[in-house]
């Protein structure tokens, strides 16, 4: 059973005044994720959390005093506290008793890249008549959620598609290869803990090792691992794109 303590209600959106009384004594049934939202399923509804830009969750032992910017706690029977820390307060905490997929924050989100709704046929149809470059297209969260810069570059390399290509010019076969590559790249990265570039560490404090598997990302001027041509870089939509002009057309 859980018990909530809110010390600061003014996050990106105010935390509902009734939240503590509503969730008190409820059990946690599941913890899920949709795009960047964390869903904690309780007896009569769901907590919807977002970490914002600077938010983090930590497990601390009961009795550990809160620090500045520790805005709320969920105290668990086990003696642990799930504690939310957010200096910039762009995070959020909502409660819903309806299907969380219908909540205004979630209802219009595009498919998950690892879900069944996202496949080659979906990508092929979505790209028709779109002249935007394919890399920017797959990074658009209204098309598919959670394909960031690293994984977009890597998936395009694996699918042998130039990041500059107009989205609408992909063939059905290329769309299928790209959808497959996006799933493969994300699946492999998750398996080995993501890509540690700066200060990211996983919940267990270890960095991610996907960086060692990158074909093009941040390899400007290095030899392509497939054809030995030099990897090139350019800026696309204010983001660095890396690619092999020989392998990708
Ligand atoms: Zn190459």
Coordinates of C-alpha atoms and ligand atoms in Angstrom, one line a residue:
X1 CA 0.0 0.0 0.0
X2 CA 1.2 3.5 -0.7
X3 CA 0.9 6.9 0.9
X4 CA 1.7 10.1 -0.9
X5 CA 3.2 13.3 0.4
X6 CA 3.3 16.4 -1.8
X7 CA 5.6 19.2 -0.7
X8 CA 5.3 21.4 -3.8
X9 CA 2.2 21.3 -6.0
X10 CA 3.4 23.8 -8.5
X11 CA 5.0 21.6 -11.1
X12 CA 4.4 22.1 -14.9
X13 CA 0.7 21.6 -14.0
X14 CA -0.5 21.9 -10.4
X15 CA -0.8 18.6 -8.6
X16 CA -4.5 18.0 -7.7
X17 CA -5.4 18.9 -4.1
X18 CA -7.1 15.5 -3.6
X19 CA -4.2 13.4 -4.8
X20 CA -2.9 12.3 -1.3
X21 CA -6.3 11.3 0.0
X22 CA -7.2 9.6 -3.3
X23 CA -4.2 7.3 -3.5
X24 CA -3.8 6.6 0.3
X25 CA -3.9 2.9 1.0
X26 CA -4.0 1.8 -2.7
X27 CA -1.8 -0.9 -4.1
X28 CA 0.5 -0.7 -7.0
X29 CA -0.5 -3.2 -9.7
X30 CA 1.9 -2.3 -12.6
X31 CA 4.3 0.3 -13.7
X32 CA 4.2 1.0 -17.5
X33 CA 5.6 3.6 -19.9
X34 CA 3.9 5.4 -22.8
X35 CA 6.3 7.8 -24.8
X36 CA 8.0 9.8 -22.0
X37 CA 5.2 9.2 -19.5
X38 CA 5.5 6.7 -16.6
X39 CA 2.2 5.1 -15.6
X40 CA 1.7 3.7 -12.1
X41 CA -1.4 1.6 -12.0
X42 CA -3.2 1.6 -8.7
X43 CA -6.5 0.0 -7.5
X44 CA -8.9 2.7 -8.7
X45 CA -6.9 4.6 -11.3
X46 CA -3.4 5.6 -12.7
X47 CA -0.8 8.1 -11.7
X48 CA 0.7 9.7 -14.8
X49 CA 4.2 11.1 -14.3
X50 CA 6.5 13.0 -16.5
X51 CA 10.1 13.9 -15.5
X52 CA 10.2 17.1 -17.5
X53 CA 13.6 18.4 -18.4
X54 CA 15.4 18.0 -15.1
X55 CA 13.3 15.6 -13.0
X56 CA 14.5 12.3 -11.6
X57 CA 13.1 9.5 -9.4
X58 CA 15.0 7.9 -6.6
X59 CA 14.3 5.1 -4.2
X60 CA 15.3 6.2 -0.7
X61 CA 14.9 4.5 2.7
X62 CA 12.1 5.7 4.9
X63 CA 13.3 8.4 7.2
X64 CA 15.8 10.0 4.7
X65 CA 14.9 13.7 4.9
X66 CA 13.9 15.4 1.7
X67 CA 16.4 17.8 0.0
X68 CA 15.5 21.0 -1.8
X69 CA 13.5 20.3 -4.9
X70 CA 12.3 16.9 -3.6
X71 CA 8.7 17.8 -4.5
X72 CA 6.8 14.6 -3.7
X73 CA 7.1 11.1 -2.2
X74 CA 5.2 7.8 -2.6
X75 CA 5.9 5.9 0.6
X76 CA 5.7 2.1 0.1
X77 CA 5.0 -0.7 2.7
X78 CA 8.4 -2.1 2.0
X79 CA 10.1 0.8 3.8
X80 CA 11.2 2.5 0.6
X81 CA 10.1 5.9 -0.7
X82 CA 9.9 6.7 -4.3
X83 CA 11.0 10.4 -4.3
X84 CA 10.6 12.9 -7.1
X85 CA 13.4 15.6 -7.5
X86 CA 13.0 18.4 -10.0
X87 CA 14.9 21.7 -9.8
X88 CA 13.2 23.3 -12.8
X89 CA 9.7 21.9 -12.0
X90 CA 8.9 21.0 -15.6
X91 CA 7.8 17.6 -14.5
X92 CA 4.2 16.6 -13.8
X93 CA 2.0 14.3 -11.8
X94 CA -1.6 13.6 -12.8
X95 CA -4.3 11.2 -11.5
X96 CA -6.9 9.6 -13.7
X97 CA -9.6 7.0 -13.0
X98 CA -10.3 6.5 -16.7
X99 CA -8.2 4.6 -19.3
X100 CA -4.9 6.6 -19.2
X101 CA -4.6 6.1 -23.0
X102 CA -7.6 8.5 -23.2
X103 CA -6.0 11.2 -21.0
X104 CA -5.5 14.5 -22.9
X105 CA -1.7 14.1 -22.4
X106 CA -1.6 10.7 -24.0
X107 CA -4.6 10.4 -26.3
X108 CA -2.9 12.0 -29.4
X109 CA 0.5 10.4 -29.1
X110 CA 1.9 8.5 -32.1
X111 CA 2.6 4.8 -32.0
X112 CA 5.5 3.3 -30.0
X113 CA 8.4 2.2 -32.3
X114 CA 8.6 -1.2 -30.6
X115 CA 4.8 -1.7 -30.7
X116 CA 2.9 -3.6 -33.4
X117 CA 1.1 -0.5 -34.7
X118 CA 4.4 0.7 -36.0
X119 CA 5.6 -1.3 -39.0
X120 CA 6.7 -0.9 -42.6
X121 CA 3.2 -0.4 -43.9
X122 CA 2.4 2.3 -41.3
X123 CA 5.7 4.1 -42.2
X124 CA 5.0 3.7 -45.9
X125 CA 1.5 5.2 -45.7
X126 CA 2.6 8.0 -43.3
X127 CA 5.4 9.1 -45.6
X128 CA 3.3 9.4 -48.7
X129 CA 3.3 13.0 -50.2
X130 CA 5.7 14.2 -47.5
X131 CA 8.6 16.2 -48.8
X132 CA 10.4 16.6 -45.4
X133 CA 13.7 14.7 -45.1
X134 CA 13.2 11.1 -43.8
X135 CA 15.5 11.6 -40.8
X136 CA 13.4 14.6 -39.5
X137 CA 10.3 12.6 -40.4
X138 CA 11.1 9.6 -38.2
X139 CA 12.2 12.0 -35.3
X140 CA 8.8 13.7 -35.3
X141 CA 6.8 12.5 -32.3
X142 CA 3.6 12.9 -34.2
X143 CA 4.7 10.1 -36.5
X144 CA 6.4 7.8 -34.0
X145 CA 7.5 8.5 -30.4
X146 CA 10.9 8.1 -29.0
X147 CA 13.2 7.9 -32.0
X148 CA 16.0 10.3 -31.0
X149 CA 18.9 11.6 -33.0
X150 CA 21.3 8.8 -32.3
X151 CA 18.9 6.0 -33.2
X152 CA 17.4 7.8 -36.2
X153 CA 21.0 8.1 -37.7
X154 CA 21.8 4.5 -36.9
X155 CA 18.5 3.1 -38.2
X156 CA 18.9 5.0 -41.5
X157 CA 22.4 3.6 -41.9
X158 CA 21.2 0.1 -41.4
X159 CA 18.4 0.5 -43.8
X160 CA 20.8 2.1 -46.3
X161 CA 18.6 5.1 -46.8
X162 CA 20.1 8.6 -47.0
X163 CA 18.9 10.9 -44.2
X164 CA 18.4 13.6 -46.8
X165 CA 15.9 11.6 -48.9
X166 CA 12.4 13.1 -49.1
X167 CA 10.1 10.9 -46.9
X168 CA 7.6 10.5 -49.7
X169 CA 10.3 9.0 -52.0
X170 CA 10.8 5.9 -49.9
X171 CA 9.7 2.7 -51.6
X172 CA 7.5 0.2 -49.7
X173 CA 10.5 -2.0 -49.4
X174 CA 12.7 0.8 -48.0
X175 CA 9.9 1.8 -45.5
X176 CA 9.8 -1.8 -44.3
X177 CA 13.6 -2.0 -44.0
X178 CA 13.6 1.3 -42.1
X179 CA 10.9 0.3 -39.7
X180 CA 12.7 -3.0 -39.0
X181 CA 16.0 -1.1 -38.5
X182 CA 14.4 1.3 -36.0
X183 CA 13.0 -1.6 -34.0
X184 CA 16.4 -3.4 -34.1
X185 CA 18.5 -0.4 -33.1
X186 CA 16.2 0.5 -30.2
X187 CA 15.8 -3.1 -29.1
X188 CA 19.6 -3.7 -29.1
X189 CA 20.3 -0.4 -27.3
X190 CA 17.8 -1.1 -24.6
X191 CA 19.3 -4.6 -24.1
X192 CA 22.7 -3.1 -23.3
X193 CA 21.6 -0.1 -21.3
X194 CA 21.4 2.7 -23.9
X195 CA 24.0 5.0 -25.2
X196 CA 26.0 6.9 -22.6
X197 CA 27.2 10.2 -24.1
X198 CA 27.6 12.5 -21.1
X199 CA 26.5 11.9 -17.6
X200 CA 23.6 9.4 -18.1
X201 CA 23.6 6.3 -16.0
X202 CA 21.0 3.6 -15.5
X203 CA 19.0 3.1 -12.3
X204 CA 21.8 0.8 -11.1
X205 CA 24.4 3.4 -11.7
X206 CA 26.1 1.8 -14.7
X207 CA 26.5 3.5 -18.1
X208 CA 25.0 2.2 -21.4
X209 CA 27.3 0.5 -23.8
X210 CA 25.5 1.0 -27.1
X211 CA 28.0 3.7 -28.1
X212 CA 30.5 0.9 -29.0
X213 CA 28.0 -0.4 -31.5
X214 CA 27.4 2.8 -33.4
X215 CA 28.1 2.8 -37.1
X216 CA 27.9 6.5 -37.9
X217 CA 26.8 8.6 -34.9
X218 CA 29.6 10.9 -33.8
X219 CA 32.0 9.1 -36.2
X220 CA 32.6 12.0 -38.6
X221 CA 35.8 11.5 -40.6
X222 CA 36.1 7.9 -39.4
X223 CA 36.0 4.9 -41.8
X224 CA 32.6 3.4 -42.4
X225 CA 32.6 0.0 -40.7
X226 CA 31.0 -1.5 -43.9
X227 CA 32.6 0.1 -46.9
X228 CA 35.6 2.1 -45.5
X229 CA 34.4 5.4 -47.0
X230 CA 34.6 8.4 -44.6
X231 CA 31.5 9.0 -42.4
X232 CA 30.1 12.5 -43.1
X233 CA 28.2 14.9 -40.9
X234 CA 25.9 17.8 -41.6
X235 CA 23.2 19.8 -39.7
X236 CA 19.6 19.0 -40.3
X237 CA 16.8 20.7 -38.4
X238 CA 19.4 22.0 -35.9
X239 CA 20.6 18.4 -35.1
X240 CA 23.8 16.7 -36.3
X241 CA 23.2 14.0 -38.8
X242 CA 25.9 11.4 -39.5
X243 CA 25.8 9.1 -42.6
X244 CA 27.9 7.2 -45.1
X245 CA 27.3 8.6 -48.6
X246 CA 28.4 5.3 -50.1
X247 CA 26.2 2.9 -48.2
X248 CA 23.2 5.2 -47.9
X249 CA 21.2 6.4 -51.0
Ligands
LIG1 ZN1 29.7 2.8 -45.9

